[in-house]
PDB file of C-alpha atoms in Angstrom:
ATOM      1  CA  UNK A   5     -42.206 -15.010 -39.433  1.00  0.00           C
ATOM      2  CA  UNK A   6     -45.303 -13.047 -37.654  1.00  0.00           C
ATOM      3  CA  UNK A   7     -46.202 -15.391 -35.034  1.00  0.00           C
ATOM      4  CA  UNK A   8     -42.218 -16.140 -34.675  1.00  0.00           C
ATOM      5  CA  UNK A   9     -41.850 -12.089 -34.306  1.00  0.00           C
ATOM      6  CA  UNK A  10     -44.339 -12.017 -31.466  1.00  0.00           C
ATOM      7  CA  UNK A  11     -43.097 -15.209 -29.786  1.00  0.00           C
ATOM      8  CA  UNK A  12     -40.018 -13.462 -29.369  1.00  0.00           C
ATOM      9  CA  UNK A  13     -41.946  -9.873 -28.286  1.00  0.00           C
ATOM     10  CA  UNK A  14     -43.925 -11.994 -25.887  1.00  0.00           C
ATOM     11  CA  UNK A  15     -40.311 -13.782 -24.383  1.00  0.00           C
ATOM     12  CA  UNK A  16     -38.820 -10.474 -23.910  1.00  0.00           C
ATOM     13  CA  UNK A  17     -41.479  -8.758 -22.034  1.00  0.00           C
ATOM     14  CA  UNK A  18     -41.891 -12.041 -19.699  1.00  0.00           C
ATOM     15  CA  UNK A  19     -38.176 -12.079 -19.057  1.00  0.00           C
ATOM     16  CA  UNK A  20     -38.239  -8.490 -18.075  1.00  0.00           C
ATOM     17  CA  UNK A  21     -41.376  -9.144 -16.084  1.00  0.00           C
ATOM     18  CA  UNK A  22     -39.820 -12.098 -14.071  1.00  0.00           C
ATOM     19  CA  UNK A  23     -36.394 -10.323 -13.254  1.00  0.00           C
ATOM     20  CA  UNK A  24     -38.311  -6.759 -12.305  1.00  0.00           C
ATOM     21  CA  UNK A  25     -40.493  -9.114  -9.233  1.00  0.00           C
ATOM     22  CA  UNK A  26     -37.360 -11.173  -8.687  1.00  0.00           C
ATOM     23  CA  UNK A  27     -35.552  -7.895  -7.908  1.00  0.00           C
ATOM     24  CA  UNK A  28     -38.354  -6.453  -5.911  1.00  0.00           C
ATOM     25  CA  UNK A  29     -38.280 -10.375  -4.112  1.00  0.00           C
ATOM     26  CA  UNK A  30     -34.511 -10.022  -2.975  1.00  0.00           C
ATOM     27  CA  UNK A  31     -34.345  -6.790  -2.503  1.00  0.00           C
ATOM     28  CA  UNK A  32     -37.190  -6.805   0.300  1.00  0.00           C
ATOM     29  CA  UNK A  33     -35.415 -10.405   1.614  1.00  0.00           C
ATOM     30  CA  UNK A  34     -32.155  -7.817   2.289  1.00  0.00           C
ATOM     31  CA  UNK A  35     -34.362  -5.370   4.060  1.00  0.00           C
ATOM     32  CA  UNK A  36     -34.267  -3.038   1.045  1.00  0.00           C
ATOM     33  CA  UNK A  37     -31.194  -1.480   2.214  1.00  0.00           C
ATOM     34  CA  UNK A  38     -28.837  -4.645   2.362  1.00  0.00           C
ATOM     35  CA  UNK A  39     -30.765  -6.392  -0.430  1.00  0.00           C
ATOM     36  CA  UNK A  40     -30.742  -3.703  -3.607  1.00  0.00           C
ATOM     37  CA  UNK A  41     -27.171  -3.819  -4.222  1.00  0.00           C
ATOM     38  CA  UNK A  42     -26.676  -7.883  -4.104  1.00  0.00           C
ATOM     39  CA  UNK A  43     -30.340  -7.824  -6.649  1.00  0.00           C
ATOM     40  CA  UNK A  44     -28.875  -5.582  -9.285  1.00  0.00           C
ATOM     41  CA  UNK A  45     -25.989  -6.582  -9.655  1.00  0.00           C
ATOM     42  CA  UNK A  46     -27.369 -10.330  -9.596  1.00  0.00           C
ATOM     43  CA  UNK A  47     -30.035  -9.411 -12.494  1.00  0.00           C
ATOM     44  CA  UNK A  48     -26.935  -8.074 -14.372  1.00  0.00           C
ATOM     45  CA  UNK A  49     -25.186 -11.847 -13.666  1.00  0.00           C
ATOM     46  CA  UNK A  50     -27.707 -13.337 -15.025  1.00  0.00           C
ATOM     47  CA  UNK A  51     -28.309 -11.073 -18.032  1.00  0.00           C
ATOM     48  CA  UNK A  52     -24.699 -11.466 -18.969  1.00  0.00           C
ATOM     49  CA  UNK A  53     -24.831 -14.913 -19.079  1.00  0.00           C
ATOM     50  CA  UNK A  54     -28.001 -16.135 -20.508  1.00  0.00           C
ATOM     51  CA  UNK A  55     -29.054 -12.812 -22.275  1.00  0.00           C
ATOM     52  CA  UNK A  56     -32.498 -12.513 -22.440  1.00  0.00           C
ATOM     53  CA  UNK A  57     -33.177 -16.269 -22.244  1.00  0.00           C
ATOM     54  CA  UNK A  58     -36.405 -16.688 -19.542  1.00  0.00           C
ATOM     55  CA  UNK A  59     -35.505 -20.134 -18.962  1.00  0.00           C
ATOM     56  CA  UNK A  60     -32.809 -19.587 -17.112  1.00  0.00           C
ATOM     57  CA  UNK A  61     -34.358 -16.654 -15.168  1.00  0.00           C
ATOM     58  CA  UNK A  62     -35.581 -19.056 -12.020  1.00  0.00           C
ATOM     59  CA  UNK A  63     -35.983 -18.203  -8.717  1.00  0.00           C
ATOM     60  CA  UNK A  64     -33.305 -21.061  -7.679  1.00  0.00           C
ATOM     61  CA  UNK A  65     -30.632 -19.266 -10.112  1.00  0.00           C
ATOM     62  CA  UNK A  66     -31.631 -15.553  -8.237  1.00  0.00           C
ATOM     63  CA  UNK A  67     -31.224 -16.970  -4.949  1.00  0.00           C
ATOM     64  CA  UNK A  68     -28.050 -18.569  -5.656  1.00  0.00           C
ATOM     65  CA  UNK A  69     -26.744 -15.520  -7.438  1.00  0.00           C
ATOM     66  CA  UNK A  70     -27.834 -13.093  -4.809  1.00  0.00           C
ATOM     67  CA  UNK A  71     -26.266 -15.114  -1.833  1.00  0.00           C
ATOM     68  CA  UNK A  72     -22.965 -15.274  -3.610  1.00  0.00           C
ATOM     69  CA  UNK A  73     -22.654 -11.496  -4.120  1.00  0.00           C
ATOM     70  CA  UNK A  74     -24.534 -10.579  -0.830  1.00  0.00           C
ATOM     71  CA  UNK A  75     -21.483  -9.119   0.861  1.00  0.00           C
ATOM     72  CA  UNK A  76     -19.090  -8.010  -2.201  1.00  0.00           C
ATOM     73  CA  UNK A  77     -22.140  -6.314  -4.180  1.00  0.00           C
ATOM     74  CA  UNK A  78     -23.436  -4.569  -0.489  1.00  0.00           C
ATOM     75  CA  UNK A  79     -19.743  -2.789  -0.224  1.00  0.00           C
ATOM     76  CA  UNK A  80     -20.257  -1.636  -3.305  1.00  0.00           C
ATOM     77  CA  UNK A  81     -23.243   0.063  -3.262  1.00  0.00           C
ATOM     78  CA  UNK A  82     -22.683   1.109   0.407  1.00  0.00           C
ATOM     79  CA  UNK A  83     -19.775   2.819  -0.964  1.00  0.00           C
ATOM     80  CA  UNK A  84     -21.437   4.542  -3.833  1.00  0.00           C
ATOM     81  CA  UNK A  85     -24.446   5.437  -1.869  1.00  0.00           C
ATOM     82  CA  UNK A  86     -21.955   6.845   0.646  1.00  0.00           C
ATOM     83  CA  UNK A  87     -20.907   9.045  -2.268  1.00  0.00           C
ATOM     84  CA  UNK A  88     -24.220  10.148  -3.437  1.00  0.00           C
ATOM     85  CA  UNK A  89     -25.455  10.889  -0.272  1.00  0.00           C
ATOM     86  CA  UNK A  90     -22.409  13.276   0.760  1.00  0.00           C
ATOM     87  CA  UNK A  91     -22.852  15.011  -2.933  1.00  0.00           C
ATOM     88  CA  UNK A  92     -26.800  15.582  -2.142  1.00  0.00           C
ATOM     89  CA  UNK A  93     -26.352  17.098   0.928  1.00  0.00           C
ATOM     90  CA  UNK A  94     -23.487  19.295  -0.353  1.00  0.00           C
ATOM     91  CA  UNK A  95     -25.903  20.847  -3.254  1.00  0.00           C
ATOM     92  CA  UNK A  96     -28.635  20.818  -0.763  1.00  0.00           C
ATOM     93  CA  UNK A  97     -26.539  23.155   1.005  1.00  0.00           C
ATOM     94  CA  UNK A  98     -25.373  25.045  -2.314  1.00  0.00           C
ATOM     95  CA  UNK A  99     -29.246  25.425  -3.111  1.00  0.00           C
ATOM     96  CA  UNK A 100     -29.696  27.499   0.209  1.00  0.00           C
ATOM     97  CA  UNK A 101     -27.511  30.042  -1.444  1.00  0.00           C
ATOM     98  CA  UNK A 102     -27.831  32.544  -3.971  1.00  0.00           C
ATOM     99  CA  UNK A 103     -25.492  33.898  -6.611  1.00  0.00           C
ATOM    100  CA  UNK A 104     -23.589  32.773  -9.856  1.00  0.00           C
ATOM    101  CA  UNK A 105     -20.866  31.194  -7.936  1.00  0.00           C
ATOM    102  CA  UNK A 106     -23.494  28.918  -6.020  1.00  0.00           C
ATOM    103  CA  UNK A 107     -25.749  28.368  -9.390  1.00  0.00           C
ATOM    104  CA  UNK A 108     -22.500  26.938 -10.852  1.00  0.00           C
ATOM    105  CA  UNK A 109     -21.304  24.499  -7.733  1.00  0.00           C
ATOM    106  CA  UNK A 110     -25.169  23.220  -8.243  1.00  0.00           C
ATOM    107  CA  UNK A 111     -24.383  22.291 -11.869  1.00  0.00           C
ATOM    108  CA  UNK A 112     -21.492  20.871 -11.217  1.00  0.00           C
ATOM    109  CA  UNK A 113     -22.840  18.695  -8.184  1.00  0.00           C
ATOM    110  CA  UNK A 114     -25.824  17.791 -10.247  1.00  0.00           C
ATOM    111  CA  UNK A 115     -23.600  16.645 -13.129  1.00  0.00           C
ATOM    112  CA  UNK A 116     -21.079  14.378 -10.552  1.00  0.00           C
ATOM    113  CA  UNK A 117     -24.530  12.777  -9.531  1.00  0.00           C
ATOM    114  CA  UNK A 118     -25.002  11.391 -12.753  1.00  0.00           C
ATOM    115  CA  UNK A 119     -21.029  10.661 -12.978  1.00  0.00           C
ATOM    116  CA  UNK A 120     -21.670   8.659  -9.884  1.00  0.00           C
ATOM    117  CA  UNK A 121     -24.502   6.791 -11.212  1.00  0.00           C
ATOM    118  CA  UNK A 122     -23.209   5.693 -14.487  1.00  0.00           C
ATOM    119  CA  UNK A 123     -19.878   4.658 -12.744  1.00  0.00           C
ATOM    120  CA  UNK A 124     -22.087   2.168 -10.512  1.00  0.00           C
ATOM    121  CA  UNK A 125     -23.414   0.815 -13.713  1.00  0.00           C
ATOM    122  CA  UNK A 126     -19.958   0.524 -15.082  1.00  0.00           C
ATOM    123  CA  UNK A 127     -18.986  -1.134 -12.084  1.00  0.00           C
ATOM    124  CA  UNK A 128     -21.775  -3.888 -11.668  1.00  0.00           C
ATOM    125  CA  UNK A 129     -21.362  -5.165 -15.296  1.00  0.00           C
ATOM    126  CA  UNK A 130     -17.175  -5.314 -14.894  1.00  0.00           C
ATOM    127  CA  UNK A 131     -18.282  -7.045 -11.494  1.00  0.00           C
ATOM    128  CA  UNK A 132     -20.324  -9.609 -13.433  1.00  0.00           C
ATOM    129  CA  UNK A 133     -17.466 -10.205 -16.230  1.00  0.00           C
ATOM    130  CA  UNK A 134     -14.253 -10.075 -14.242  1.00  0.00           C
ATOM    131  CA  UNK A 135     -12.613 -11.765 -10.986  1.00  0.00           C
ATOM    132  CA  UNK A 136     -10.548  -8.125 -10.098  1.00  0.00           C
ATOM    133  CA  UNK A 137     -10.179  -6.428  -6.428  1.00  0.00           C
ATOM    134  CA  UNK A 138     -12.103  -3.673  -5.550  1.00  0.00           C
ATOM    135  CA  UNK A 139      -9.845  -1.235  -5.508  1.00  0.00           C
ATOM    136  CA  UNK A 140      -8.958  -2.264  -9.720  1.00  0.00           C
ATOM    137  CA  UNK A 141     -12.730  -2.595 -10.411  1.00  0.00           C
ATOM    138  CA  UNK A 142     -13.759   1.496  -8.943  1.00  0.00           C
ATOM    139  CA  UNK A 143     -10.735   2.183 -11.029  1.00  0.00           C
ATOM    140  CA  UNK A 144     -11.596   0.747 -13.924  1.00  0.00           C
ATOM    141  CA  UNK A 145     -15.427   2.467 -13.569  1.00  0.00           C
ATOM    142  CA  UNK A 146     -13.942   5.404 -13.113  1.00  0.00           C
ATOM    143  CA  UNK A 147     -12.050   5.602 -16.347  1.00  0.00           C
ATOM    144  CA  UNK A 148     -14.880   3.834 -18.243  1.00  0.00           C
ATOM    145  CA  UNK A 149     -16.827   7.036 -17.210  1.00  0.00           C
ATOM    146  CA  UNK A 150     -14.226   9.364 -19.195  1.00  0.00           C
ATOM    147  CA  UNK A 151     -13.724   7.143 -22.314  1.00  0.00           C
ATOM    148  CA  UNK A 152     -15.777   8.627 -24.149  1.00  0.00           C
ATOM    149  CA  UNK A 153     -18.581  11.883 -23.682  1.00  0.00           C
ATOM    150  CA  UNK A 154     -21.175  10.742 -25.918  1.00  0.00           C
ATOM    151  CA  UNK A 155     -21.487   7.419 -24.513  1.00  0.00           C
ATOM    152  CA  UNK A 156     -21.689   8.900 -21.048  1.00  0.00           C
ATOM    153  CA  UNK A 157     -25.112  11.021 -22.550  1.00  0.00           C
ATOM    154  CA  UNK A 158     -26.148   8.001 -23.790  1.00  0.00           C
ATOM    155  CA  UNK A 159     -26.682   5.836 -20.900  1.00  0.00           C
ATOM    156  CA  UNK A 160     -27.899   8.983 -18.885  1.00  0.00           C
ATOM    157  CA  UNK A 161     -30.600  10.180 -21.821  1.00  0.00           C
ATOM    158  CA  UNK A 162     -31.502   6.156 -21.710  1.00  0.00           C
ATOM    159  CA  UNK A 163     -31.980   6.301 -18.420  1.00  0.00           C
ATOM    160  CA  UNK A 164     -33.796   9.382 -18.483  1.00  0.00           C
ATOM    161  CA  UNK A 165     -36.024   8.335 -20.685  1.00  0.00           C
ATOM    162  CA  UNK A 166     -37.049   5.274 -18.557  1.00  0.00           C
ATOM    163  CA  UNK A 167     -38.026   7.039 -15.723  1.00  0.00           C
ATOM    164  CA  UNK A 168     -39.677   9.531 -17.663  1.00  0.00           C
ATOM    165  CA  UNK A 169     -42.232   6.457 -19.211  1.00  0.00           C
ATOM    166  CA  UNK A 170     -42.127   4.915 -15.382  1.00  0.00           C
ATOM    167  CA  UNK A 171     -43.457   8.466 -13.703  1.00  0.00           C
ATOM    168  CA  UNK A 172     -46.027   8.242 -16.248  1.00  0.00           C
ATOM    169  CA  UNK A 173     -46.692   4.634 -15.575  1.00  0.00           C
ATOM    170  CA  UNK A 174     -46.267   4.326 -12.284  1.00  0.00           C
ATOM    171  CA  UNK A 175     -47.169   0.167 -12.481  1.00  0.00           C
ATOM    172  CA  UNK A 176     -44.064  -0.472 -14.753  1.00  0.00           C
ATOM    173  CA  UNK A 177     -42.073   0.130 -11.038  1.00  0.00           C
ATOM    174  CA  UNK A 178     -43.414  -3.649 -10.136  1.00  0.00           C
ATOM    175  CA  UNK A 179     -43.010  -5.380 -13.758  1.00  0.00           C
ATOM    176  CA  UNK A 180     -40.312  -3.623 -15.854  1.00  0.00           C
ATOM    177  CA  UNK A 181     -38.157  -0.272 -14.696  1.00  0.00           C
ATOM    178  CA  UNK A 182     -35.769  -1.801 -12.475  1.00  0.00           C
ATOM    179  CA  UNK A 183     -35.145  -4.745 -15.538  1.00  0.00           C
ATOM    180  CA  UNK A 184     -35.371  -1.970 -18.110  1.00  0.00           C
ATOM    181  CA  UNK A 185     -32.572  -0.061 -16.120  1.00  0.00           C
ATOM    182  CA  UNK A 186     -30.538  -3.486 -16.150  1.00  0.00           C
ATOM    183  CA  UNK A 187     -31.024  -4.493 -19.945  1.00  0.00           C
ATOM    184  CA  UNK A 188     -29.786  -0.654 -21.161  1.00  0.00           C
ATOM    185  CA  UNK A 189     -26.905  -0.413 -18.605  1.00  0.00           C
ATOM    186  CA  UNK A 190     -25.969  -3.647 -20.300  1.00  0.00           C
ATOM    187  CA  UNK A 191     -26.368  -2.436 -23.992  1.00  0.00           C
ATOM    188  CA  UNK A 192     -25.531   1.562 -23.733  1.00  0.00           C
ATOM    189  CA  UNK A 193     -22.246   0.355 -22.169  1.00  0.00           C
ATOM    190  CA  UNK A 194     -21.557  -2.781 -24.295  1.00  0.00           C
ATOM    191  CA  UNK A 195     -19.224  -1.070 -26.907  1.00  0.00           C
ATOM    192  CA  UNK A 196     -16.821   0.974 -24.315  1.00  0.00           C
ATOM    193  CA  UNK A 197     -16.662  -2.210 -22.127  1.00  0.00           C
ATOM    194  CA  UNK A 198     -14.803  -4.266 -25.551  1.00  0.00           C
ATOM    195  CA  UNK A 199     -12.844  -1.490 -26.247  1.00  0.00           C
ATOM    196  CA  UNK A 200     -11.542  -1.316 -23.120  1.00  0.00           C
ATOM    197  CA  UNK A 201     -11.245  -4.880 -22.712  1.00  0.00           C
ATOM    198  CA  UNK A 202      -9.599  -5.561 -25.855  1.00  0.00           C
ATOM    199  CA  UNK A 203      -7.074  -2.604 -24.510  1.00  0.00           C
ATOM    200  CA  UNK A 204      -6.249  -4.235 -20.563  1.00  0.00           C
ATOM    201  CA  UNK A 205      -5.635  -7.440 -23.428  1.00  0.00           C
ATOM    202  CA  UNK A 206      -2.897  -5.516 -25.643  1.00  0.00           C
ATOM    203  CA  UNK A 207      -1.402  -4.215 -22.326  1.00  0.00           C
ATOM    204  CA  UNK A 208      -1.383  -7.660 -20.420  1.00  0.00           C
ATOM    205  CA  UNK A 209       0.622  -9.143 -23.809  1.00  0.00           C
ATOM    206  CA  UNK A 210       3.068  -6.494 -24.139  1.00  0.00           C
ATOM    207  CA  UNK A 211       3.899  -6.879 -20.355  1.00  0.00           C
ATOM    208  CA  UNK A 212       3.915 -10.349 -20.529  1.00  0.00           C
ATOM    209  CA  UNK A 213       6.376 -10.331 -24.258  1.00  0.00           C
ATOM    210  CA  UNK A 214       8.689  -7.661 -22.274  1.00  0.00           C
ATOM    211  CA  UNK A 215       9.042 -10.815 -19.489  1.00  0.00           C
TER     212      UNK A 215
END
């Protein structure tokens, strides 16, 4: 049971080891900025499918994964980075000024940062699970977001809390944050993916029964 315990311990960590350099790998091979967006959303691919399983995790399955979602996975994060960067230069802007009014854009900027960021991890694991346009998958992000308020602190306290540990250990950027980041977006957002699944399911029969 011990040595079964720490077989499994050891697995883990080498699985998030392996998809951490792998996403460092592809994400240089894009030039950074064309390469993050396929590499995510290609470590969340290949999470989804063979879980946590480091047998799976080769360098032949990244590449072939990453190619595939080059372009789709780039629009995506183009857009979203588009986003981000438009909202950061807004509150750098409300910084400059003083007053309540300004102190309460600032909040509110800071808080549709993280709105933005959780919505991109929505929207990578609904890209890894369903064949849908891009207009239906920001859509169903969006909502995803809303559904409910204390899963939305959960992913962002998770998240937190990683880059918390990584600023203190600065050497988990090459061997696990990016992978850790992956792994909870997966889990934190597991439950409100079913639900809503199980809900575009109940809609697609009635429409279907009304036809």
């Amino acid at each position: 049971m011990v040595s079964s315990g720490i077989q499994r311990g050891f697995y883990f960590i080498w699985t998030i080891i392996k998809l951490n350099m792998f996403f460092l790998l592809f994400s240089l091979m894009g030039g950074i900025l064309l390469g993050i967006g396929p590499s995510f959303q290609t470590m969340v691919d290949l999470l989804s499918e063979y879980g946590l399983d480091y047998q799976n995790m080769t360098l032949s399955n990244y590449y072939i994964n990453w190619k595939y979602n080059f372009r789709r996975s780039n629009l995506h994060f183009f857009i979203m980075e588009m986003l981000t960067i438009l909202v950061v230069y807004n509150l750098f802007l409300s910084t400059q000024m003083k007053g309540l009014v300004w102190f309460i854009a600032d909040i509110i900027m800071v808080f549709i940062l993280l709105l933005i960021m959780v919505m991109y991890l929505y929207l990578v694991q609904y890209e890894s699970k369903y064949d849908i346009s891009t207009i239906n998958l920001f859509k169903l992000s969006f909502i995803s977001v809303f559904f409910n308020f204390f899963g939305f602190l959960k992913i962002i306290l998770g998240i937190i809390t990683i880059i918390f540990i990584t600023w203190n250990f600065k050497g988990l950027l090459l061997f696990a944050t990016f992978a850790l980041i992956a792994i909870w977006s997966e889990f934190s957002t597991k439950e409100k993916r079913e639900i809503i699944s199980r809900k575009l399911e109940e809609n697609e029969e009635a429409y279907k029964a009304n036809f």
